[in-house]
mmCIF file with all atom_site columns, N, CA and C in Angstrom:
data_model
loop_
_atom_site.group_PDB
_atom_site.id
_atom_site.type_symbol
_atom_site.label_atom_id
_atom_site.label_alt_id
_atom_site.label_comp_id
_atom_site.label_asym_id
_atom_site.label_entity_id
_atom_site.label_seq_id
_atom_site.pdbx_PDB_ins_code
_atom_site.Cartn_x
_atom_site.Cartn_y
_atom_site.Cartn_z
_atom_site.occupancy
_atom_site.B_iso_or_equiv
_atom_site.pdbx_formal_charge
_atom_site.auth_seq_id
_atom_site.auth_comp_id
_atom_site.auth_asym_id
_atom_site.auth_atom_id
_atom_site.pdbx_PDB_model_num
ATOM 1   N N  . UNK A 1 1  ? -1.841  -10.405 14.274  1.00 70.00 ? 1  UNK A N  1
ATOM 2   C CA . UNK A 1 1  ? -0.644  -10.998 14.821  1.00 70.00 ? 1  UNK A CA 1
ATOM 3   C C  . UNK A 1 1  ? -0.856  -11.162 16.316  1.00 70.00 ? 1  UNK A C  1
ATOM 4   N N  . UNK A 1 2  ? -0.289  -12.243 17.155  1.00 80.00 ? 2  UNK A N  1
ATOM 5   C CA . UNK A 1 2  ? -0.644  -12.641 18.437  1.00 80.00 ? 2  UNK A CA 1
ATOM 6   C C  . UNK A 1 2  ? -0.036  -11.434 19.088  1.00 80.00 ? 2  UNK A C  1
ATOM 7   N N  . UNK A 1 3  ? -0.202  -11.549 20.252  1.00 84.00 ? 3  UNK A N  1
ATOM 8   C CA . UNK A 1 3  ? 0.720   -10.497 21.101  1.00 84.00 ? 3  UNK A CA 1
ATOM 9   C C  . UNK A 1 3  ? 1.988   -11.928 21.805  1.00 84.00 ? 3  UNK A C  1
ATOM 10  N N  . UNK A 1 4  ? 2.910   -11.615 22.141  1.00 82.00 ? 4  UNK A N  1
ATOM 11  C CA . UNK A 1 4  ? 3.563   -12.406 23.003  1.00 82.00 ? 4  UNK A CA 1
ATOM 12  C C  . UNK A 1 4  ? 3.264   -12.959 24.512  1.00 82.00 ? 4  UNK A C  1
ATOM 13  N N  . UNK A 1 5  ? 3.852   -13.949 24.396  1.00 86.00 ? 5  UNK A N  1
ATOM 14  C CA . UNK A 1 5  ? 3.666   -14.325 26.176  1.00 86.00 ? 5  UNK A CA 1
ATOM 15  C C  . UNK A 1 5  ? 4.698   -13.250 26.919  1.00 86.00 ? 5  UNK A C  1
ATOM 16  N N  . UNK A 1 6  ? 3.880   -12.921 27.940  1.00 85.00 ? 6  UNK A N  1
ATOM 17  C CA . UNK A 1 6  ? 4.594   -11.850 28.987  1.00 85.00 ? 6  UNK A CA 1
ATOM 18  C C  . UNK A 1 6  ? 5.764   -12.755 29.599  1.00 85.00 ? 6  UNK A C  1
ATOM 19  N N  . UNK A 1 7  ? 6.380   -13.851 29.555  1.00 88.00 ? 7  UNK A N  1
ATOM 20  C CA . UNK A 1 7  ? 7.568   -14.388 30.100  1.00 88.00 ? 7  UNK A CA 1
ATOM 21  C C  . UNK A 1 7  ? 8.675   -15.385 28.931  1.00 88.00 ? 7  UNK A C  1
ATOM 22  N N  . UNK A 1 8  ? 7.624   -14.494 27.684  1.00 84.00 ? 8  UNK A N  1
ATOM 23  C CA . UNK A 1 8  ? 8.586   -15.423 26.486  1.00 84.00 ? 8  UNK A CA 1
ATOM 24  C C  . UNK A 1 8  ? 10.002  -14.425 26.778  1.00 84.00 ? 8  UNK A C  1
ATOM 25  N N  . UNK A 1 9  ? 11.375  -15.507 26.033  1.00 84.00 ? 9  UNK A N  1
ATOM 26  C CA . UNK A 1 9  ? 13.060  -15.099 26.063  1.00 84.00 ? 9  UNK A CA 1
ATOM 27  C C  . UNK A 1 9  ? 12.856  -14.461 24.709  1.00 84.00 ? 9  UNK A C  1
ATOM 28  N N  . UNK A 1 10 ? 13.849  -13.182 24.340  1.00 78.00 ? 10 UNK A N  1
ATOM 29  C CA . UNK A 1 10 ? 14.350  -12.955 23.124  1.00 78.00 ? 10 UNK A CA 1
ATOM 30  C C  . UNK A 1 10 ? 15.541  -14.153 22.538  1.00 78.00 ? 10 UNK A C  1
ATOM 31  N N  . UNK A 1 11 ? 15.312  -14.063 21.467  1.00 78.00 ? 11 UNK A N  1
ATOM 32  C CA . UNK A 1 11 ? 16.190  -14.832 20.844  1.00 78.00 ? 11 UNK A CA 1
ATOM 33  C C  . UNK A 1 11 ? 17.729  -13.955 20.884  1.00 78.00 ? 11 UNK A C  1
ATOM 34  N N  . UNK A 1 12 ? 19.017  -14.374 21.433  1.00 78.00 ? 12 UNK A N  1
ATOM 35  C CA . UNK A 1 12 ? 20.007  -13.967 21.478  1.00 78.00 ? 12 UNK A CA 1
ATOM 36  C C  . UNK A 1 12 ? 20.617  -13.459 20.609  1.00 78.00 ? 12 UNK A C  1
ATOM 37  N N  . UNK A 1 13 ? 20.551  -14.550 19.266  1.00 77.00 ? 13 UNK A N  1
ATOM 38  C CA . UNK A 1 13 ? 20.584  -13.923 17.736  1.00 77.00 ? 13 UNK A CA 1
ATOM 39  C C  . UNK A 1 13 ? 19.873  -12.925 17.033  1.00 77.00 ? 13 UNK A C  1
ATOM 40  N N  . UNK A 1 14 ? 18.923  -12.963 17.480  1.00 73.00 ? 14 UNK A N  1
ATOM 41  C CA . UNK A 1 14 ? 17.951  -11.900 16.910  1.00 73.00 ? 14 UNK A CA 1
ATOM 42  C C  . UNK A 1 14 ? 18.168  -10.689 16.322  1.00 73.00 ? 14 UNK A C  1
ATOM 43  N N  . UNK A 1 15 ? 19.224  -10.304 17.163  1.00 66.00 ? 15 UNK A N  1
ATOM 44  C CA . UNK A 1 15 ? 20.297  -8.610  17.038  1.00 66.00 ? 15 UNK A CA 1
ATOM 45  C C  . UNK A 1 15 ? 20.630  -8.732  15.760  1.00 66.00 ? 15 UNK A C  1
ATOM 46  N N  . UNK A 1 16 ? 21.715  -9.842  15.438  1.00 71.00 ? 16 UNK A N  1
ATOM 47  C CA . UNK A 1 16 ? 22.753  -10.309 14.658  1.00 71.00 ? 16 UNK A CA 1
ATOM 48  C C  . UNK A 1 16 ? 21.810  -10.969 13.395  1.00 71.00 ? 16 UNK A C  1
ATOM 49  N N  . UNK A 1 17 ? 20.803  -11.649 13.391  1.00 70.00 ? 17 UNK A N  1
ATOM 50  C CA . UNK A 1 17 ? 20.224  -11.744 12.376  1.00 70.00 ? 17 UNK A CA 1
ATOM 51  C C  . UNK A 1 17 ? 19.103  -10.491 11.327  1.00 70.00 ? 17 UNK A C  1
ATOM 52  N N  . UNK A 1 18 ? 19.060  -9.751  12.514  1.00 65.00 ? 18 UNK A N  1
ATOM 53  C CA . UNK A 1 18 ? 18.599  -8.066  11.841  1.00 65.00 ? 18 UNK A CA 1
ATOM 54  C C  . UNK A 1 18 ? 19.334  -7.040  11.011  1.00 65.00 ? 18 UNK A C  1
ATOM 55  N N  . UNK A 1 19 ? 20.595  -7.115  11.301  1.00 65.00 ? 19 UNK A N  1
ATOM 56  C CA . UNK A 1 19 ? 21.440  -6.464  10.517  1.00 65.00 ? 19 UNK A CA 1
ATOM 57  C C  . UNK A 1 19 ? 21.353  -5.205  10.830  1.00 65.00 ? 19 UNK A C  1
ATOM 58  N N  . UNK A 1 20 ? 22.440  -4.069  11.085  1.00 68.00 ? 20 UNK A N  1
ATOM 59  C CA . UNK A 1 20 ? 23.132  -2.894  11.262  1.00 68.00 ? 20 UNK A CA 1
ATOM 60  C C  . UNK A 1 20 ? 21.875  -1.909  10.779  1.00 68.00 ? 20 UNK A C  1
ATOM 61  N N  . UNK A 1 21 ? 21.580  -1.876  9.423   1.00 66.00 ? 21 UNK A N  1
ATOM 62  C CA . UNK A 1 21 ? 20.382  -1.091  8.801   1.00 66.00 ? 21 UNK A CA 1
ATOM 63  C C  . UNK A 1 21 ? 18.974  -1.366  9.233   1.00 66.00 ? 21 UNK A C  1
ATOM 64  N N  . UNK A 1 22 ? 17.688  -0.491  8.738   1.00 70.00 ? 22 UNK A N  1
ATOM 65  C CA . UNK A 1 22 ? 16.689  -1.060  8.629   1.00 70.00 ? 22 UNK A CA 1
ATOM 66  C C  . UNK A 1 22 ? 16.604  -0.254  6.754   1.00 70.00 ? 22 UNK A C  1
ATOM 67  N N  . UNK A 1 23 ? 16.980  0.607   6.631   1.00 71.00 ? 23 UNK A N  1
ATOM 68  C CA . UNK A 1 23 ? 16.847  0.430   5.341   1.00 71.00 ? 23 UNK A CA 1
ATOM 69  C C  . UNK A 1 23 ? 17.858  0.429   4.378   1.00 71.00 ? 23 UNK A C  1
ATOM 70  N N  . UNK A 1 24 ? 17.243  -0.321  2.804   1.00 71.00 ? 24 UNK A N  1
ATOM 71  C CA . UNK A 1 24 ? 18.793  -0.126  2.248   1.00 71.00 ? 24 UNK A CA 1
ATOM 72  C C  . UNK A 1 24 ? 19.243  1.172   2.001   1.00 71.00 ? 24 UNK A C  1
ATOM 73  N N  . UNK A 1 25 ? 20.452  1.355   1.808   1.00 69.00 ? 25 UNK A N  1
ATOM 74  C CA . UNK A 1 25 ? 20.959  3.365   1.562   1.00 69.00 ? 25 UNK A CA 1
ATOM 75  C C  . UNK A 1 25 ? 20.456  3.252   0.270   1.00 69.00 ? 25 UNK A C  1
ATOM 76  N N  . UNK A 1 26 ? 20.015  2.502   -0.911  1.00 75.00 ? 26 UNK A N  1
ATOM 77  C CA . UNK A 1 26 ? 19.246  3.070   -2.223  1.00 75.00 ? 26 UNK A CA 1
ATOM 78  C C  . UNK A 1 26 ? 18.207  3.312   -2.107  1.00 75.00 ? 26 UNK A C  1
ATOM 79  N N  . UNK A 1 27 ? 17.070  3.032   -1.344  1.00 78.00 ? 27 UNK A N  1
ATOM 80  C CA . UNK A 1 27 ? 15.922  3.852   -0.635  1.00 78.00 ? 27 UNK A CA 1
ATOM 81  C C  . UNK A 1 27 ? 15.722  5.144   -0.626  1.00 78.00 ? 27 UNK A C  1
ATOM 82  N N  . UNK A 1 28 ? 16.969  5.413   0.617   1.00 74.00 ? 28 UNK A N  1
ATOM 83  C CA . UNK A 1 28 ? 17.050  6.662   1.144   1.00 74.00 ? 28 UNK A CA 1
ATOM 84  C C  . UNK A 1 28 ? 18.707  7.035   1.527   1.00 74.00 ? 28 UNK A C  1
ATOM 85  N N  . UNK A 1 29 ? 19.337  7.724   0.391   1.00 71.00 ? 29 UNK A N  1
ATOM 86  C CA . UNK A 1 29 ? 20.519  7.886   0.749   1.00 71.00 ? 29 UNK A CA 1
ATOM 87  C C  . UNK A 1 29 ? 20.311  9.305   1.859   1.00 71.00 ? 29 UNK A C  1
ATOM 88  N N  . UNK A 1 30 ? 21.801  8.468   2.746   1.00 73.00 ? 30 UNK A N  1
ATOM 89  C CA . UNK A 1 30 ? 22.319  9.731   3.654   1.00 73.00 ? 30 UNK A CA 1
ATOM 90  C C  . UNK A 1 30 ? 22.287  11.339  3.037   1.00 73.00 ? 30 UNK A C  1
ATOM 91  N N  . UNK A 1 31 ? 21.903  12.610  3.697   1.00 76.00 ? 31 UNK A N  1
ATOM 92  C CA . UNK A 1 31 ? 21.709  13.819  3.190   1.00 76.00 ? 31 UNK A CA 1
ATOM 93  C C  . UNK A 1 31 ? 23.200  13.954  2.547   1.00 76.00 ? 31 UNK A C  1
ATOM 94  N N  . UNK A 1 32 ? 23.427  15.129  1.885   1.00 74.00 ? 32 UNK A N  1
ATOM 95  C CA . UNK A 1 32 ? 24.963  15.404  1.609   1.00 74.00 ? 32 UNK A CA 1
ATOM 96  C C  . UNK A 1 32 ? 25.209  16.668  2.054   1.00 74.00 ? 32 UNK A C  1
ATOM 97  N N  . UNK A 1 33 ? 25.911  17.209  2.660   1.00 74.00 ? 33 UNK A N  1
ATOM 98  C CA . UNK A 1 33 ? 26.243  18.158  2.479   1.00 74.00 ? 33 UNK A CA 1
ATOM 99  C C  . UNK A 1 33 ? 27.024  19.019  1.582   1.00 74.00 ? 33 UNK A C  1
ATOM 100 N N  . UNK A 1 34 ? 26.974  20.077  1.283   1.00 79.00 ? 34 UNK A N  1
ATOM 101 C CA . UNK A 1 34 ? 27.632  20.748  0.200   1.00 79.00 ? 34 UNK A CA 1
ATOM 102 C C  . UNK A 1 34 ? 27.274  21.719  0.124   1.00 79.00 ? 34 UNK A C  1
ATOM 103 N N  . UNK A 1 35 ? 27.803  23.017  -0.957  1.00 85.00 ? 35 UNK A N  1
ATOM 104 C CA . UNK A 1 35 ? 27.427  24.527  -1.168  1.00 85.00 ? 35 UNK A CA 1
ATOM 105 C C  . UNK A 1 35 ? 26.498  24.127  -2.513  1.00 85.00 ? 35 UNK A C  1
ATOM 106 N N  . UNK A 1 36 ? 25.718  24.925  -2.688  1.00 84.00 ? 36 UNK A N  1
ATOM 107 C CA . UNK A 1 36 ? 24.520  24.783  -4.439  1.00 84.00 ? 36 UNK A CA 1
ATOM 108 C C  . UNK A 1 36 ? 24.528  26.300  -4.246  1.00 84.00 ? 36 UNK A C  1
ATOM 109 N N  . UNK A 1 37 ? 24.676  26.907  -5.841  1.00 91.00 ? 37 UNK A N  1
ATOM 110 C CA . UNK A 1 37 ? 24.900  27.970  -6.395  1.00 91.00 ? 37 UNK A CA 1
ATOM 111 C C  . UNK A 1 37 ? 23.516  28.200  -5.969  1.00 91.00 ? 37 UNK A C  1
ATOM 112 N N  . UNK A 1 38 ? 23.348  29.764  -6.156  1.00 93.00 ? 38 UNK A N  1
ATOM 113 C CA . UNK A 1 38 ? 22.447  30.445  -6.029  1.00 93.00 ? 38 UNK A CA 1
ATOM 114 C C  . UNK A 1 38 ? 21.773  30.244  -6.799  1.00 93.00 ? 38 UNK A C  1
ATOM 115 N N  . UNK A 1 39 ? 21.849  30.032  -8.461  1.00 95.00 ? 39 UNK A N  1
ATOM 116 C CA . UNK A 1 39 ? 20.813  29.467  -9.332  1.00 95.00 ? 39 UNK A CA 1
ATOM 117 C C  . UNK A 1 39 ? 19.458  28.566  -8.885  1.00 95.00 ? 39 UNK A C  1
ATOM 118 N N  . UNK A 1 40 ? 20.805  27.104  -8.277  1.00 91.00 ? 40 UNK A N  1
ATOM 119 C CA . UNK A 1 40 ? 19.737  25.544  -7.980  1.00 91.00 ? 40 UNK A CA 1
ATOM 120 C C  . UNK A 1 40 ? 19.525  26.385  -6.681  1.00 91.00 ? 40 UNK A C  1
ATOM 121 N N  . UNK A 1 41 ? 19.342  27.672  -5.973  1.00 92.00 ? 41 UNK A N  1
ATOM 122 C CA . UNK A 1 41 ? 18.677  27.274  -4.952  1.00 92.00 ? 41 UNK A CA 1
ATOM 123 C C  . UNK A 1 41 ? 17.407  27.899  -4.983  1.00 92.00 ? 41 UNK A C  1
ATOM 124 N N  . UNK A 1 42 ? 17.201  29.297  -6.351  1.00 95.00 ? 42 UNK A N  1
ATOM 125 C CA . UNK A 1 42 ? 16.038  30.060  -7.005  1.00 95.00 ? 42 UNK A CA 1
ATOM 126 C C  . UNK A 1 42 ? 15.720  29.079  -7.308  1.00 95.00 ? 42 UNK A C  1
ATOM 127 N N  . UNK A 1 43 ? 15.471  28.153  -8.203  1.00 96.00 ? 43 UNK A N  1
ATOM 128 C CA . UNK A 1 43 ? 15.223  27.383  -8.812  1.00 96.00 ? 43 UNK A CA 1
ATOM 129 C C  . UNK A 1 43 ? 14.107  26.359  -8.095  1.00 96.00 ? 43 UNK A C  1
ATOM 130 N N  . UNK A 1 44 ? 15.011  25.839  -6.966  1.00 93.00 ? 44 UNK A N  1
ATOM 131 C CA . UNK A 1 44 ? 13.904  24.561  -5.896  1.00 93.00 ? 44 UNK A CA 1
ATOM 132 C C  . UNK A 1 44 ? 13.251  25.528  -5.553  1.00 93.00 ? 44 UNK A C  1
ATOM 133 N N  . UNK A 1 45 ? 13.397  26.633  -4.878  1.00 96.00 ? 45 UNK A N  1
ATOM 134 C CA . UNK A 1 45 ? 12.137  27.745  -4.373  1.00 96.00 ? 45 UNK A CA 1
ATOM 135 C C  . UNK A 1 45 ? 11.450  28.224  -5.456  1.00 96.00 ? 45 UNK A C  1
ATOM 136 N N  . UNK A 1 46 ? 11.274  28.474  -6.457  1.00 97.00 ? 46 UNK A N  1
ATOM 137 C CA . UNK A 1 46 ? 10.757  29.043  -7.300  1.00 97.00 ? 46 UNK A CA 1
ATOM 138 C C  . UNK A 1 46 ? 8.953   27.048  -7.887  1.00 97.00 ? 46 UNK A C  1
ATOM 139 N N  . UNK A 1 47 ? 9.923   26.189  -7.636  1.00 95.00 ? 47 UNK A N  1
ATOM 140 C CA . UNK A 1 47 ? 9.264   25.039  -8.378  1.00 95.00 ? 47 UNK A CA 1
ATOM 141 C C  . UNK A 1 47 ? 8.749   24.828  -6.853  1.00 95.00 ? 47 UNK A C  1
ATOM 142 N N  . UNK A 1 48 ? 8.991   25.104  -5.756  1.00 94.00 ? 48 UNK A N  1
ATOM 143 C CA . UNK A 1 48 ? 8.150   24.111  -4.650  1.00 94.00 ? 48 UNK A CA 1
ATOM 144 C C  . UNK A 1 48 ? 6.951   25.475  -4.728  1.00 94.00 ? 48 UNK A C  1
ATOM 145 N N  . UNK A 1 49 ? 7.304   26.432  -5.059  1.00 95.00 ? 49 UNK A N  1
ATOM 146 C CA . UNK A 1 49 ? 6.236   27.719  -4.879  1.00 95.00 ? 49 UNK A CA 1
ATOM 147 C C  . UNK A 1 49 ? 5.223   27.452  -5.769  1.00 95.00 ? 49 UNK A C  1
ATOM 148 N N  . UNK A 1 50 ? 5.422   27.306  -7.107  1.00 92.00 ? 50 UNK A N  1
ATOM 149 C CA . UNK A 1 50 ? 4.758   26.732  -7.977  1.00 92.00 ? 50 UNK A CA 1
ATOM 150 C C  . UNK A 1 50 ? 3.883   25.668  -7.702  1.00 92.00 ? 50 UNK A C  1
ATOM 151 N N  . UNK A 1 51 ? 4.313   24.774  -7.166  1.00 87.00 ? 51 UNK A N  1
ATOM 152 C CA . UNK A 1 51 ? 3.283   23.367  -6.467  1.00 87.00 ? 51 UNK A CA 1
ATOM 153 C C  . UNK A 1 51 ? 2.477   23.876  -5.113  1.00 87.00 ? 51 UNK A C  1
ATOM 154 N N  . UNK A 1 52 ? 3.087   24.440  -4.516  1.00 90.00 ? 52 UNK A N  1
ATOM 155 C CA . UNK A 1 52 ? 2.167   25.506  -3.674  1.00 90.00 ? 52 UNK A CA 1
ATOM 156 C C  . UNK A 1 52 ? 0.724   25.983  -4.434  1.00 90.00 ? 52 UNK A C  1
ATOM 157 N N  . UNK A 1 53 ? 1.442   27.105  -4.854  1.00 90.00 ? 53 UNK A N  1
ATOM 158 C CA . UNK A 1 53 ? 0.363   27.610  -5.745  1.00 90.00 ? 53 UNK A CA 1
ATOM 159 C C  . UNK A 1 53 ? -0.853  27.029  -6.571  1.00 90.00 ? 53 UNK A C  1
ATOM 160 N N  . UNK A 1 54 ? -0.288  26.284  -7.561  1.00 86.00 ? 54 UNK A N  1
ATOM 161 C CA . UNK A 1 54 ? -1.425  24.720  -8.133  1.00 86.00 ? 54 UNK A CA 1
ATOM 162 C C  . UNK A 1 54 ? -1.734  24.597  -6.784  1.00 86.00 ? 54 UNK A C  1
ATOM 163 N N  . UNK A 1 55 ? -1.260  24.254  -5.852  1.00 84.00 ? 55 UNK A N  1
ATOM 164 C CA . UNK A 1 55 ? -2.501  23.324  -5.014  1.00 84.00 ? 55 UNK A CA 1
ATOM 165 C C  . UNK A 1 55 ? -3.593  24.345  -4.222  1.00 84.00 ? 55 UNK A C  1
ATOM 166 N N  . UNK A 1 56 ? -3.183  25.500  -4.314  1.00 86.00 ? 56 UNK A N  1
ATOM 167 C CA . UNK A 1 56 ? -4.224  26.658  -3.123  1.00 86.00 ? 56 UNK A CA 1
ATOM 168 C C  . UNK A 1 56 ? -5.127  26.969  -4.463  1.00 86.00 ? 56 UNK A C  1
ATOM 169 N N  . UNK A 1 57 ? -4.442  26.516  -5.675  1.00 85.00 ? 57 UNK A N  1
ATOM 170 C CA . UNK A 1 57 ? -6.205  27.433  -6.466  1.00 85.00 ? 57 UNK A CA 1
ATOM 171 C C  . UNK A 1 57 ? -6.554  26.199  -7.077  1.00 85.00 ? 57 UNK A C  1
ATOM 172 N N  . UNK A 1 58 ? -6.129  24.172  -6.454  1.00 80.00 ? 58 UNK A N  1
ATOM 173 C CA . UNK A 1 58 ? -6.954  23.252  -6.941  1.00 80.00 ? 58 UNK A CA 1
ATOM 174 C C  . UNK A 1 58 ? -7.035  23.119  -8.293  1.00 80.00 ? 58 UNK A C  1
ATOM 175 N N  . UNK A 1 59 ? -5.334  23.302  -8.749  1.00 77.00 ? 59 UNK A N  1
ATOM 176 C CA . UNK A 1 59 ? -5.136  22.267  -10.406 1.00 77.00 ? 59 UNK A CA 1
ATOM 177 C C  . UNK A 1 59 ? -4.296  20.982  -9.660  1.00 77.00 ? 59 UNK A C  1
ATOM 178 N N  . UNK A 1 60 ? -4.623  20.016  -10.358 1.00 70.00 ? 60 UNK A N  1
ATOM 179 C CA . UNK A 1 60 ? -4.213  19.083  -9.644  1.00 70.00 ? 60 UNK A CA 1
ATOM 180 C C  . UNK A 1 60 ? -2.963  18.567  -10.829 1.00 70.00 ? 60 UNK A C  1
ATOM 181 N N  . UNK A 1 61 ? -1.374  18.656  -10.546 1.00 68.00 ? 61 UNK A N  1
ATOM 182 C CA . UNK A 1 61 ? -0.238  18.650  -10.888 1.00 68.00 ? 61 UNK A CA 1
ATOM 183 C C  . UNK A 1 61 ? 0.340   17.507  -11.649 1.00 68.00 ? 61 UNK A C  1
ATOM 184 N N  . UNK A 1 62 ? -0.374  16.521  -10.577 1.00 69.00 ? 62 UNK A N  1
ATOM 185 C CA . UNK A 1 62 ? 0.141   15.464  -10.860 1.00 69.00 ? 62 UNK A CA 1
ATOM 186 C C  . UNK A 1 62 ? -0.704  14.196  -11.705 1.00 69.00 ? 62 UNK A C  1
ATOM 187 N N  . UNK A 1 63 ? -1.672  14.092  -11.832 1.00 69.00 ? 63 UNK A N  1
ATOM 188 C CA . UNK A 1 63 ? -3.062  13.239  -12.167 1.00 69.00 ? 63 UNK A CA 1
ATOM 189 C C  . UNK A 1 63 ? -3.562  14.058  -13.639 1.00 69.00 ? 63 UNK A C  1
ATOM 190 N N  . UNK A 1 64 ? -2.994  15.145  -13.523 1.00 64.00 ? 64 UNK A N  1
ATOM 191 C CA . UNK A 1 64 ? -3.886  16.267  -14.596 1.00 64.00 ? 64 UNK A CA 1
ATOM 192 C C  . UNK A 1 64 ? -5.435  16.216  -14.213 1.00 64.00 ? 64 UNK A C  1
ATOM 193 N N  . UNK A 1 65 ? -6.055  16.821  -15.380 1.00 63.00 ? 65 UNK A N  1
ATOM 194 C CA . UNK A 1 65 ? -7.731  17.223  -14.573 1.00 63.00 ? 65 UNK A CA 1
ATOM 195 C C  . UNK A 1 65 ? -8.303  16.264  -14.660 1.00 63.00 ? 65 UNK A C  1
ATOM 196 N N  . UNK A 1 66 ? -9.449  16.621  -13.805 1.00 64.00 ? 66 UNK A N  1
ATOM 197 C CA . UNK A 1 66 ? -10.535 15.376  -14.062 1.00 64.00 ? 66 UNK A CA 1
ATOM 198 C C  . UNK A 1 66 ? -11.356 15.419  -15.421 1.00 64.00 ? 66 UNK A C  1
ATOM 199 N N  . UNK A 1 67 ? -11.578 14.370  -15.484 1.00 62.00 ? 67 UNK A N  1
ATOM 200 C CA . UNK A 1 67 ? -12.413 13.702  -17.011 1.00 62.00 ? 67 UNK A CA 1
ATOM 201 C C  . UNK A 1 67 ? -13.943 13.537  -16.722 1.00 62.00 ? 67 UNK A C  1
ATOM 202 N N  . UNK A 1 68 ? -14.044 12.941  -15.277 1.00 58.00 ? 68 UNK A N  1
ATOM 203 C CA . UNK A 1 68 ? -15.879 12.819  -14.641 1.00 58.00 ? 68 UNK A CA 1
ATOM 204 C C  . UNK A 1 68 ? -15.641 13.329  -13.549 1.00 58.00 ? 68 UNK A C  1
#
């Protein structure tokens, strides 16, 4: 891609034709806040520990094993 001329104008519209977002919120919705029982919160710690673990003794989680 060129670089610009050092005395080119922005386009005035430019703002207004970009729109408020850069991404849509189904992408990446806003965080939520809220309380989660003590269960869902053993639970995410218990499964991110787990993927931890697979990965420090090299099973690979997601692909399953190798074939060659």
């Amino acid at each position: 891609m060129p670089s610009a001329e050092p005395d080119a104008e922005l386009d005035p519209h430019w703002v207004e034709l970009r729109g408020p977002v850069t991404m849509p919120p189904f992408y990446l919705p806003p965080a939520m806040a809220g309380r989660h029982s003590r269960q869902a919160k053993v639970l995410a710690i218990v499964l991110i520990g787990v993927f931890i673990l697979a990965t420090a003794v090299g099973a690979c989680l997601t692909y399953g094993p190798k074939l060659a």
